[in-house]
Coordinates of C-alpha atoms and ligand atoms in Angstrom, one line a residue:
X1 CA -4.7 117.8 79.6
X2 CA -3.4 114.5 78.4
X3 CA -5.9 112.9 79.8
X4 CA -9.6 114.4 78.0
X5 CA -7.0 113.2 74.1
X6 CA -7.0 109.8 76.1
X7 CA -10.8 110.1 76.0
X8 CA -11.5 110.9 72.5
X9 CA -9.5 107.7 71.6
X10 CA -12.1 106.0 73.5
X11 CA -14.1 107.4 72.5
X12 CA -13.7 106.9 69.1
X13 CA -14.2 103.2 69.9
X14 CA -17.8 103.1 71.1
X15 CA -20.5 103.5 69.3
X16 CA -22.9 105.8 70.2
X17 CA -25.8 104.3 71.4
X18 CA -28.1 105.3 74.1
X19 CA -29.9 100.7 74.9
X20 CA -27.9 99.8 77.5
X21 CA -26.3 95.8 75.9
X22 CA -29.0 92.7 76.2
X23 CA -28.1 90.0 78.4
X24 CA -25.7 91.6 80.7
X25 CA -27.8 92.7 83.3
X26 CA -28.0 89.8 85.7
X27 CA -24.3 89.2 86.9
X28 CA -23.1 92.3 86.9
X29 CA -19.9 92.7 89.3
X30 CA -18.6 95.8 90.9
X31 CA -15.6 96.5 88.4
X32 CA -18.5 95.6 85.1
X33 CA -20.3 98.1 86.9
X34 CA -17.8 100.4 86.6
X35 CA -16.3 100.6 83.1
X36 CA -19.9 100.8 81.8
X37 CA -19.8 103.8 83.5
X38 CA -16.9 104.5 82.5
X39 CA -18.4 104.1 79.4
X40 CA -21.6 105.2 79.2
X41 CA -19.6 108.9 80.4
X42 CA -17.5 108.1 77.1
X43 CA -19.8 107.6 74.5
X44 CA -22.0 111.2 75.8
X45 CA -18.8 112.8 75.7
X46 CA -18.8 115.6 73.2
X47 CA -16.0 117.9 72.5
X48 CA -15.7 120.0 75.8
X49 CA -18.8 118.8 78.0
X50 CA -20.5 116.2 78.9
X51 CA -24.5 115.1 77.4
X52 CA -27.1 113.6 80.2
X53 CA -27.6 111.6 77.0
X54 CA -27.1 111.4 73.7
X55 CA -31.3 111.1 72.5
X56 CA -33.2 113.4 75.1
X57 CA -30.8 115.9 75.8
X58 CA -27.9 116.4 73.7
X59 CA -26.6 119.5 74.7
X60 CA -25.1 121.0 78.1
X61 CA -26.9 120.9 81.9
X62 CA -26.0 122.8 84.3
X63 CA -26.8 121.0 87.2
X64 CA -26.1 117.6 85.9
X65 CA -22.8 118.5 84.9
X66 CA -21.7 119.1 88.5
X67 CA -22.8 115.4 89.1
X68 CA -20.8 114.1 85.9
X69 CA -17.9 116.2 87.1
X70 CA -17.8 113.7 91.2
X71 CA -17.7 110.5 88.7
X72 CA -15.8 111.9 86.3
X73 CA -13.1 113.0 89.4
X74 CA -13.2 109.4 90.2
X75 CA -11.5 108.7 86.9
X76 CA -9.8 112.0 85.5
X77 CA -9.7 114.6 87.4
X78 CA -8.6 116.4 84.1
X79 CA -12.4 116.1 81.6
X80 CA -14.2 117.2 85.5
X81 CA -12.4 120.6 85.8
X82 CA -12.9 120.6 82.1
X83 CA -16.2 119.6 82.2
X84 CA -17.5 121.9 84.3
X85 CA -15.1 125.2 83.2
X86 CA -17.1 124.5 80.1
X87 CA -20.2 125.1 81.7
X88 CA -18.8 128.6 83.5
X89 CA -17.4 129.9 80.0
X90 CA -21.4 130.5 78.8
X91 CA -21.4 132.7 82.9
X92 CA -24.0 135.8 82.6
X93 CA -21.9 138.8 83.6
X94 CA -24.6 139.1 85.9
X95 CA -23.2 135.8 87.8
X96 CA -26.3 133.2 86.1
X97 CA -25.5 130.2 85.6
X98 CA -27.5 129.2 82.2
X99 CA -29.5 125.9 83.0
X100 CA -27.6 124.5 78.9
X101 CA -24.4 125.2 77.5
X102 CA -26.0 125.2 73.6
X103 CA -23.8 122.7 71.8
X104 CA -23.6 124.5 68.3
X105 CA -23.0 121.5 66.4
X106 CA -26.4 120.8 66.8
X107 CA -29.4 121.6 65.0
X108 CA -32.4 123.6 66.2
X109 CA -34.1 120.7 65.8
X110 CA -32.5 118.1 67.7
X111 CA -33.8 119.9 70.7
X112 CA -36.8 121.7 71.7
X113 CA -36.8 124.9 73.4
X114 CA -32.9 125.7 71.5
X115 CA -30.9 128.7 70.7
X116 CA -33.1 129.9 68.7
X117 CA -36.6 129.2 71.3
X118 CA -34.0 131.2 74.5
X119 CA -32.5 134.6 72.2
X120 CA -30.8 135.8 74.5
X121 CA -30.0 139.0 74.6
X122 CA -25.4 138.9 75.9
X123 CA -23.9 137.0 73.4
X124 CA -20.3 137.3 74.1
X125 CA -17.5 136.3 71.8
X126 CA -15.3 133.9 72.7
X127 CA -18.8 132.5 75.1
X128 CA -21.3 130.0 74.7
X129 CA -24.4 130.0 74.8
X130 CA -26.7 129.4 76.4
X131 CA -30.8 130.1 78.1
X132 CA -31.3 132.3 80.4
X133 CA -32.7 130.3 83.4
X134 CA -29.8 128.6 85.6
X135 CA -31.0 125.3 87.8
X136 CA -29.7 124.0 91.5
X137 CA -26.6 125.1 92.1
X138 CA -24.3 121.7 92.7
X139 CA -21.7 123.4 91.3
X140 CA -19.7 124.3 94.2
X141 CA -19.7 121.4 95.9
X142 CA -18.6 119.7 92.7
X143 CA -15.8 121.3 92.9
X144 CA -15.2 120.7 96.6
X145 CA -15.4 117.0 95.7
X146 CA -13.0 117.0 92.6
X147 CA -10.8 118.7 94.6
X148 CA -10.7 116.4 97.0
X149 CA -9.6 113.7 94.5
X150 CA -6.7 115.0 93.7
X151 CA -5.4 117.5 95.5
X152 CA -2.0 119.8 94.6
X153 CA -0.8 122.9 93.1
X154 CA -2.3 122.7 89.4
X155 CA -6.2 121.8 91.8
X156 CA -5.2 125.2 93.3
X157 CA -5.6 126.5 90.7
X158 CA -8.5 125.5 89.1
X159 CA -10.3 126.1 93.0
X160 CA -8.9 130.3 92.5
X161 CA -10.2 129.3 88.1
X162 CA -13.8 128.3 89.9
X163 CA -14.1 130.9 94.0
X164 CA -14.7 134.1 92.2
X165 CA -17.1 132.2 89.0
X166 CA -19.0 130.2 92.1
X167 CA -19.1 133.6 94.7
X168 CA -20.5 135.0 91.1
X169 CA -23.2 132.3 90.8
X170 CA -24.1 131.8 94.8
X171 CA -24.9 136.6 94.1
X172 CA -26.6 136.3 91.5
X173 CA -29.5 134.2 93.6
X174 CA -28.8 134.8 96.6
X175 CA -29.3 139.3 95.3
X176 CA -31.4 139.0 92.8
X177 CA -33.5 135.9 93.2
X178 CA -34.3 136.6 96.5
X179 CA -37.9 137.9 95.7
X180 CA -39.6 138.6 99.4
X181 CA -36.0 139.5 100.5
X182 CA -37.0 136.4 102.6
X183 CA -33.5 135.3 102.2
X184 CA -34.2 132.2 99.9
X185 CA -33.7 132.3 96.2
X186 CA -37.5 132.1 94.2
X187 CA -37.3 129.6 91.0
X188 CA -39.2 130.8 87.6
X189 CA -40.0 128.0 86.0
X190 CA -40.1 124.7 86.9
X191 CA -37.0 124.1 85.1
X192 CA -34.6 125.8 86.5
X193 CA -35.7 123.1 89.7
X194 CA -34.4 120.4 88.2
X195 CA -37.1 118.6 89.6
X196 CA -39.6 119.8 85.7
X197 CA -42.5 117.9 86.4
X198 CA -42.8 117.5 90.4
X199 CA -45.8 118.0 92.2
X200 CA -44.8 120.2 94.5
X201 CA -45.2 122.9 91.5
X202 CA -48.6 122.1 90.8
X203 CA -50.6 124.4 93.0
X204 CA -48.1 127.0 91.2
X205 CA -48.7 126.3 88.0
X206 CA -52.5 126.4 88.1
X207 CA -52.2 129.7 87.6
X208 CA -50.5 129.0 84.7
X209 CA -53.0 129.8 82.2
X210 CA -52.5 125.9 79.2
X211 CA -52.7 127.4 76.0
X212 CA -52.2 124.6 73.8
X213 CA -51.7 128.1 71.4
X214 CA -48.0 128.3 72.2
X215 CA -47.0 125.0 71.2
X216 CA -48.7 125.4 67.4
X217 CA -45.5 125.6 65.2
X218 CA -43.2 124.9 67.8
X219 CA -42.5 120.8 68.0
X220 CA -42.0 119.0 70.7
X221 CA -38.1 116.9 71.0
X222 CA -38.6 114.6 73.8
X223 CA -41.5 113.3 72.8
X224 CA -40.7 112.7 69.6
X225 CA -37.3 109.9 71.4
X226 CA -39.2 109.0 74.5
X227 CA -42.9 107.8 75.5
X228 CA -45.5 110.4 75.9
X229 CA -46.4 108.4 78.4
X230 CA -43.5 109.2 80.8
X231 CA -43.0 112.8 80.3
X232 CA -44.8 115.8 80.9
X233 CA -49.0 116.5 79.0
X234 CA -49.4 118.8 76.8
X235 CA -51.2 121.0 79.5
X236 CA -48.0 121.1 80.9
X237 CA -45.8 121.4 78.5
X238 CA -47.9 124.8 77.3
X239 CA -47.7 126.1 80.5
X240 CA -43.6 126.3 80.4
X241 CA -43.3 127.5 77.5
X242 CA -45.3 130.6 78.3
X243 CA -43.4 130.9 81.4
X244 CA -40.4 130.1 79.6
X245 CA -41.3 133.0 77.4
X246 CA -42.6 135.3 79.4
X247 CA -39.6 135.4 81.4
X248 CA -38.3 136.3 78.0
X249 CA -39.7 138.8 76.9
X250 CA -39.2 140.4 80.1
X251 CA -35.6 140.4 79.8
X252 CA -35.1 138.1 82.0
X253 CA -34.8 140.8 84.3
X254 CA -35.7 139.9 87.8
X255 CA -36.9 142.8 89.4
X256 CA -40.0 143.4 90.4
X257 CA -40.9 139.0 90.1
X258 CA -43.7 138.2 92.3
X259 CA -46.4 141.1 91.0
X260 CA -44.7 140.1 86.8
X261 CA -44.1 136.5 86.7
X262 CA -46.8 134.0 86.9
X263 CA -45.0 131.0 88.8
X264 CA -42.7 132.1 91.3
X265 CA -41.1 129.1 93.5
X266 CA -39.2 128.7 96.7
X267 CA -37.6 125.1 96.7
X268 CA -36.2 123.1 99.5
X269 CA -33.8 121.0 97.3
X270 CA -32.7 124.4 95.5
X271 CA -31.7 126.5 98.8
X272 CA -31.1 123.2 100.7
X273 CA -27.7 124.0 97.2
X274 CA -27.2 126.8 97.4
X275 CA -26.2 126.9 100.7
X276 CA -24.7 124.3 100.5
X277 CA -22.5 125.6 98.1
X278 CA -21.7 128.0 100.5
X279 CA -20.6 125.5 102.8
X280 CA -18.1 124.1 99.4
X281 CA -17.2 127.5 99.4
X282 CA -16.4 128.0 102.6
X283 CA -14.0 125.5 102.2
X284 CA -12.6 125.9 98.9
X285 CA -11.6 129.8 100.5
X286 CA -9.8 128.4 103.1
X287 CA -7.9 126.3 100.3
X288 CA -7.1 129.3 99.0
X289 CA -6.7 132.2 101.1
X290 CA -9.8 134.0 101.3
X291 CA -12.0 133.8 103.7
X292 CA -14.7 131.2 104.5
X293 CA -16.3 132.7 107.5
X294 CA -18.3 135.2 104.6
X295 CA -20.1 131.7 103.5
X296 CA -20.0 129.9 106.8
X297 CA -22.7 133.7 107.6
X298 CA -24.4 133.1 104.7
X299 CA -24.6 129.5 105.0
X300 CA -26.1 129.3 108.3
X301 CA -28.6 132.3 107.0
X302 CA -30.4 130.3 104.6
X303 CA -30.5 127.1 105.4
X304 CA -32.3 128.9 109.0
X305 CA -34.5 130.6 106.3
X306 CA -35.5 127.2 105.0
X307 CA -36.5 126.2 108.4
X308 CA -38.5 128.9 108.9
X309 CA -40.2 129.0 105.6
X310 CA -40.7 125.8 104.2
X311 CA -41.1 123.2 107.3
X312 CA -44.5 121.4 107.4
X313 CA -44.5 120.3 111.0
X314 CA -48.0 118.1 109.4
X315 CA -45.9 116.5 107.1
X316 CA -42.9 115.6 109.0
X317 CA -41.1 117.9 105.6
X318 CA -40.2 120.5 103.4
X319 CA -42.3 121.8 100.7
X320 CA -42.6 124.3 97.9
X321 CA -43.7 127.7 98.3
X322 CA -45.5 130.0 96.5
X323 CA -43.7 133.7 96.7
X324 CA -47.1 135.1 95.1
X325 CA -49.6 133.8 96.9
X326 CA -47.6 132.8 99.7
X327 CA -49.3 128.7 100.5
X328 CA -46.7 125.9 100.8
X329 CA -47.8 123.2 98.7
X330 CA -49.4 120.7 99.6
X331 CA -47.9 117.4 97.4
X332 CA -45.6 115.5 100.0
X333 CA -42.3 115.3 97.5
X334 CA -38.7 113.9 97.7
X335 CA -37.3 117.6 96.6
X336 CA -38.7 118.5 100.7
X337 CA -36.5 115.7 102.0
X338 CA -32.9 117.2 100.3
X339 CA -32.2 119.7 103.1
X340 CA -31.2 116.4 105.2
X341 CA -27.6 116.8 103.3
X342 CA -27.5 121.0 105.5
X343 CA -24.7 120.8 108.8
X344 CA -27.4 122.7 111.1
X345 CA -30.1 121.2 110.6
X346 CA -31.6 121.3 114.0
X347 CA -31.5 118.1 115.4
X348 CA -35.8 117.2 115.3
X349 CA -36.0 118.0 112.2
X350 CA -33.8 115.9 111.3
X351 CA -35.1 112.4 113.0
X352 CA -39.3 113.8 111.4
X353 CA -37.6 114.1 107.6
X354 CA -35.4 109.9 108.2
X355 CA -38.6 109.3 110.0
X356 CA -40.4 110.4 106.0
X357 CA -38.1 109.3 103.7
X358 CA -38.4 105.7 106.0
X359 CA -42.3 105.5 105.8
X360 CA -44.9 104.2 103.6
X361 CA -44.5 107.1 102.0
X362 CA -40.7 107.0 100.1
X363 CA -39.8 103.5 101.4
X364 CA -36.2 104.6 102.8
X365 CA -35.9 101.8 104.4
X366 CA -36.7 99.0 101.8
X367 CA -34.1 97.7 99.3
X368 CA -35.5 100.0 96.7
X369 CA -34.5 104.1 95.9
X370 CA -36.8 106.8 97.8
X371 CA -38.5 107.5 95.2
X372 CA -39.3 111.3 93.9
X373 CA -43.0 111.4 94.9
X374 CA -45.4 110.4 98.0
X375 CA -46.0 106.5 96.9
X376 CA -50.0 107.2 98.7
X377 CA -50.6 110.0 96.7
X378 CA -53.3 109.3 93.9
X379 CA -51.5 111.0 91.1
X380 CA -48.6 108.9 91.8
X381 CA -47.2 107.4 88.9
X382 CA -44.5 105.4 88.2
X383 CA -43.2 106.3 85.3
X384 CA -43.8 109.9 84.9
X385 CA -40.7 112.5 85.6
X386 CA -40.5 113.3 88.3
X387 CA -43.3 112.2 89.5
X388 CA -43.3 109.3 91.7
X389 CA -39.9 107.5 89.5
X390 CA -36.5 106.9 90.6
X391 CA -33.5 109.0 90.7
X392 CA -29.8 108.4 91.1
X393 CA -28.6 112.2 91.8
X394 CA -31.7 112.6 94.1
X395 CA -31.1 109.2 96.2
X396 CA -27.7 110.5 96.8
X397 CA -28.0 113.2 97.2
X398 CA -30.2 112.1 100.2
X399 CA -27.4 109.6 101.6
X400 CA -25.6 112.6 102.1
X401 CA -27.8 113.7 104.2
X402 CA -28.1 110.2 106.2
X403 CA -23.6 110.3 106.4
X404 CA -24.2 113.9 108.1
X405 CA -26.2 113.4 109.9
X406 CA -24.6 110.4 111.5
X407 CA -27.7 107.4 109.6
X408 CA -24.7 105.3 108.6
X409 CA -26.6 101.7 108.7
X410 CA -29.4 104.1 106.1
X411 CA -26.7 105.1 104.4
X412 CA -25.5 102.1 103.6
X413 CA -28.9 100.8 102.4
X414 CA -29.4 103.7 100.6
X415 CA -26.0 103.1 98.5
X416 CA -26.4 99.5 98.2
X417 CA -30.0 99.8 97.3
X418 CA -28.7 102.0 94.2
X419 CA -25.7 99.3 93.5
X420 CA -27.9 97.1 92.5
X421 CA -31.2 98.9 90.6
X422 CA -27.8 99.9 88.5
X423 CA -26.7 96.4 88.4
X424 CA -29.8 95.1 87.4
X425 CA -31.6 97.5 84.8
X426 CA -28.4 99.2 84.1
X427 CA -27.5 103.0 83.5
X428 CA -31.5 104.7 83.1
X429 CA -32.2 107.9 83.5
X430 CA -34.7 107.2 86.2
X431 CA -36.1 103.7 87.5
X432 CA -39.6 102.3 88.0
X433 CA -40.2 102.0 92.1
X434 CA -41.1 99.1 92.0
X435 CA -40.4 97.5 89.4
X436 CA -37.0 99.1 89.0
X437 CA -36.9 99.6 85.8
X438 CA -35.5 101.4 83.8
X439 CA -37.0 104.9 81.7
X440 CA -36.6 107.3 80.4
X441 CA -32.8 107.3 78.7
X442 CA -30.8 104.1 79.0
X443 CA -27.2 105.3 79.2
X444 CA -27.1 108.7 81.3
X445 CA -24.9 109.7 82.7
X446 CA -25.6 111.3 86.4
X447 CA -26.5 108.3 86.5
X448 CA -23.3 106.4 85.3
X449 CA -21.7 109.2 87.1
X450 CA -22.4 108.8 90.8
X451 CA -22.7 104.8 90.1
X452 CA -18.4 105.4 89.8
X453 CA -18.8 107.6 93.0
X454 CA -20.5 105.3 95.2
X455 CA -18.6 102.7 94.2
X456 CA -15.1 104.8 94.3
X457 CA -16.0 106.1 98.2
X458 CA -13.9 104.6 100.6
X459 CA -12.0 102.1 98.3
X460 CA -9.3 104.1 96.6
X461 CA -9.1 103.0 93.4
X462 CA -6.6 104.3 90.7
X463 CA -7.7 107.6 89.6
X464 CA -7.6 106.2 85.6
X465 CA -8.2 103.2 86.0
X466 CA -11.1 100.4 87.8
X467 CA -11.7 99.0 91.0
X468 CA -10.6 95.7 90.9
Ligands
LIG1 C1 -34.4 117.3 82.6 O1 -35.2 118.5 82.0 C2 -35.1 119.4 80.2 C3 -35.2 120.7 80.5 O2 -34.4 121.7 81.1 C4 -36.2 118.6 79.9 O3 -37.2 117.8 79.8 O4 -36.3 118.9 78.4 C5 -34.9 117.3 84.0 O5 -34.5 116.0 84.8 C6 -33.4 118.0 84.6 O6 -32.8 117.8 86.7 C7 -32.2 117.2 83.6 O7 -31.3 118.2 84.0 C8 -32.3 117.7 81.8 C9 -31.2 117.2 81.7 O8 -30.6 116.2 82.2 O9 -33.5 116.5 82.2

């Protein structure tokens, strides 16, 4: 892993900062963007993984790790493999991959809720601590992307290492988390969606008491390092904490979820990634001599279930479903457009999703990437996270979906809009959907990583050098 030690040397010379240099925002060339993205990823490297942000998120996050690996694969595939492997070291025996893997060198006070809160029962020597909840399964996609950047015997060995672990993660989600037997995985906490504070959860969350008492004696870390107006309200945070406590105190069990747990929801993005993972596993299986057919069957079944259970013909998009009530959330959120990534989607659905994405509600044809929530909704909030702002990971997925279905012009428009946004504002965690101003962490890893992927695409840059 010589490239990893090179990265360490580079990191040592980069000041740990979470703010881009002032006055350098307007004249950036693609080569500048490339170098700056590398610097963000180097500065966020910690021992064996990349943190999403030094200030807000000082541990390793699950779906962040997948997006980060996709970008790292453009500059240093060894480091991409290494980073993603470190996440899977915390995989549970039942197959779940924790949504956060904790860095033992980070103090409990530097992130809430930390390891002391989660009290994960299965501490295994040699395995890092994590949480007991999951995040969207984007990892098989990442593994396949890294492999494609630098195929060869070593990469095939990596595929063989990851394959059983990825299959175990899929099995966990497709069996333990199929709360109704309808073929979809449920999430038990908004944090599991990755779109944590999305209005998609409001209807289901309304049934969870907002008892501010659960915050007494527990200090939110996010509001100490980010503006409160950008983060979830205390009421929502109290619900988040209460749900995590309930799942923890139930021993992280998944039986009888709909009867026992207050939040059991089928998310379109989560399930679209679950199906996309099966497509990626089919490709991986073909390389290592395993059976691709089983994965293609599973992908087709999940895709059908997403379409049967989550489609709303009135809105022309998918919606989250509250398993406890059987009702679709009324909110039009970007999570309902992400199933566009699925190859097997019926053509009329593809047409409707593209039309919805291009409508005034999401604004795909405009110069700005797609917002996280219906721009015309009364409670659209341009700065509060996941309730309006633009996120690069979601737009990267949408662009993949557009390309998958042959909408190449719109895909290019979206690529240009994403690149223009970071050229103007830098590698922020998310962006104001009208002004394009950066919000949240200013040196955010998945933004940098996915921009590297966009920049590198089609131009075959040398893996260790800039694109120009
Ligand atoms: C945000 O979630 C964490 C909790 O997991 C938080 O708000 O503290 C989300 O944007 C999530 O999608 C992301 O993985 C995480 C780290 O970037 O931050």
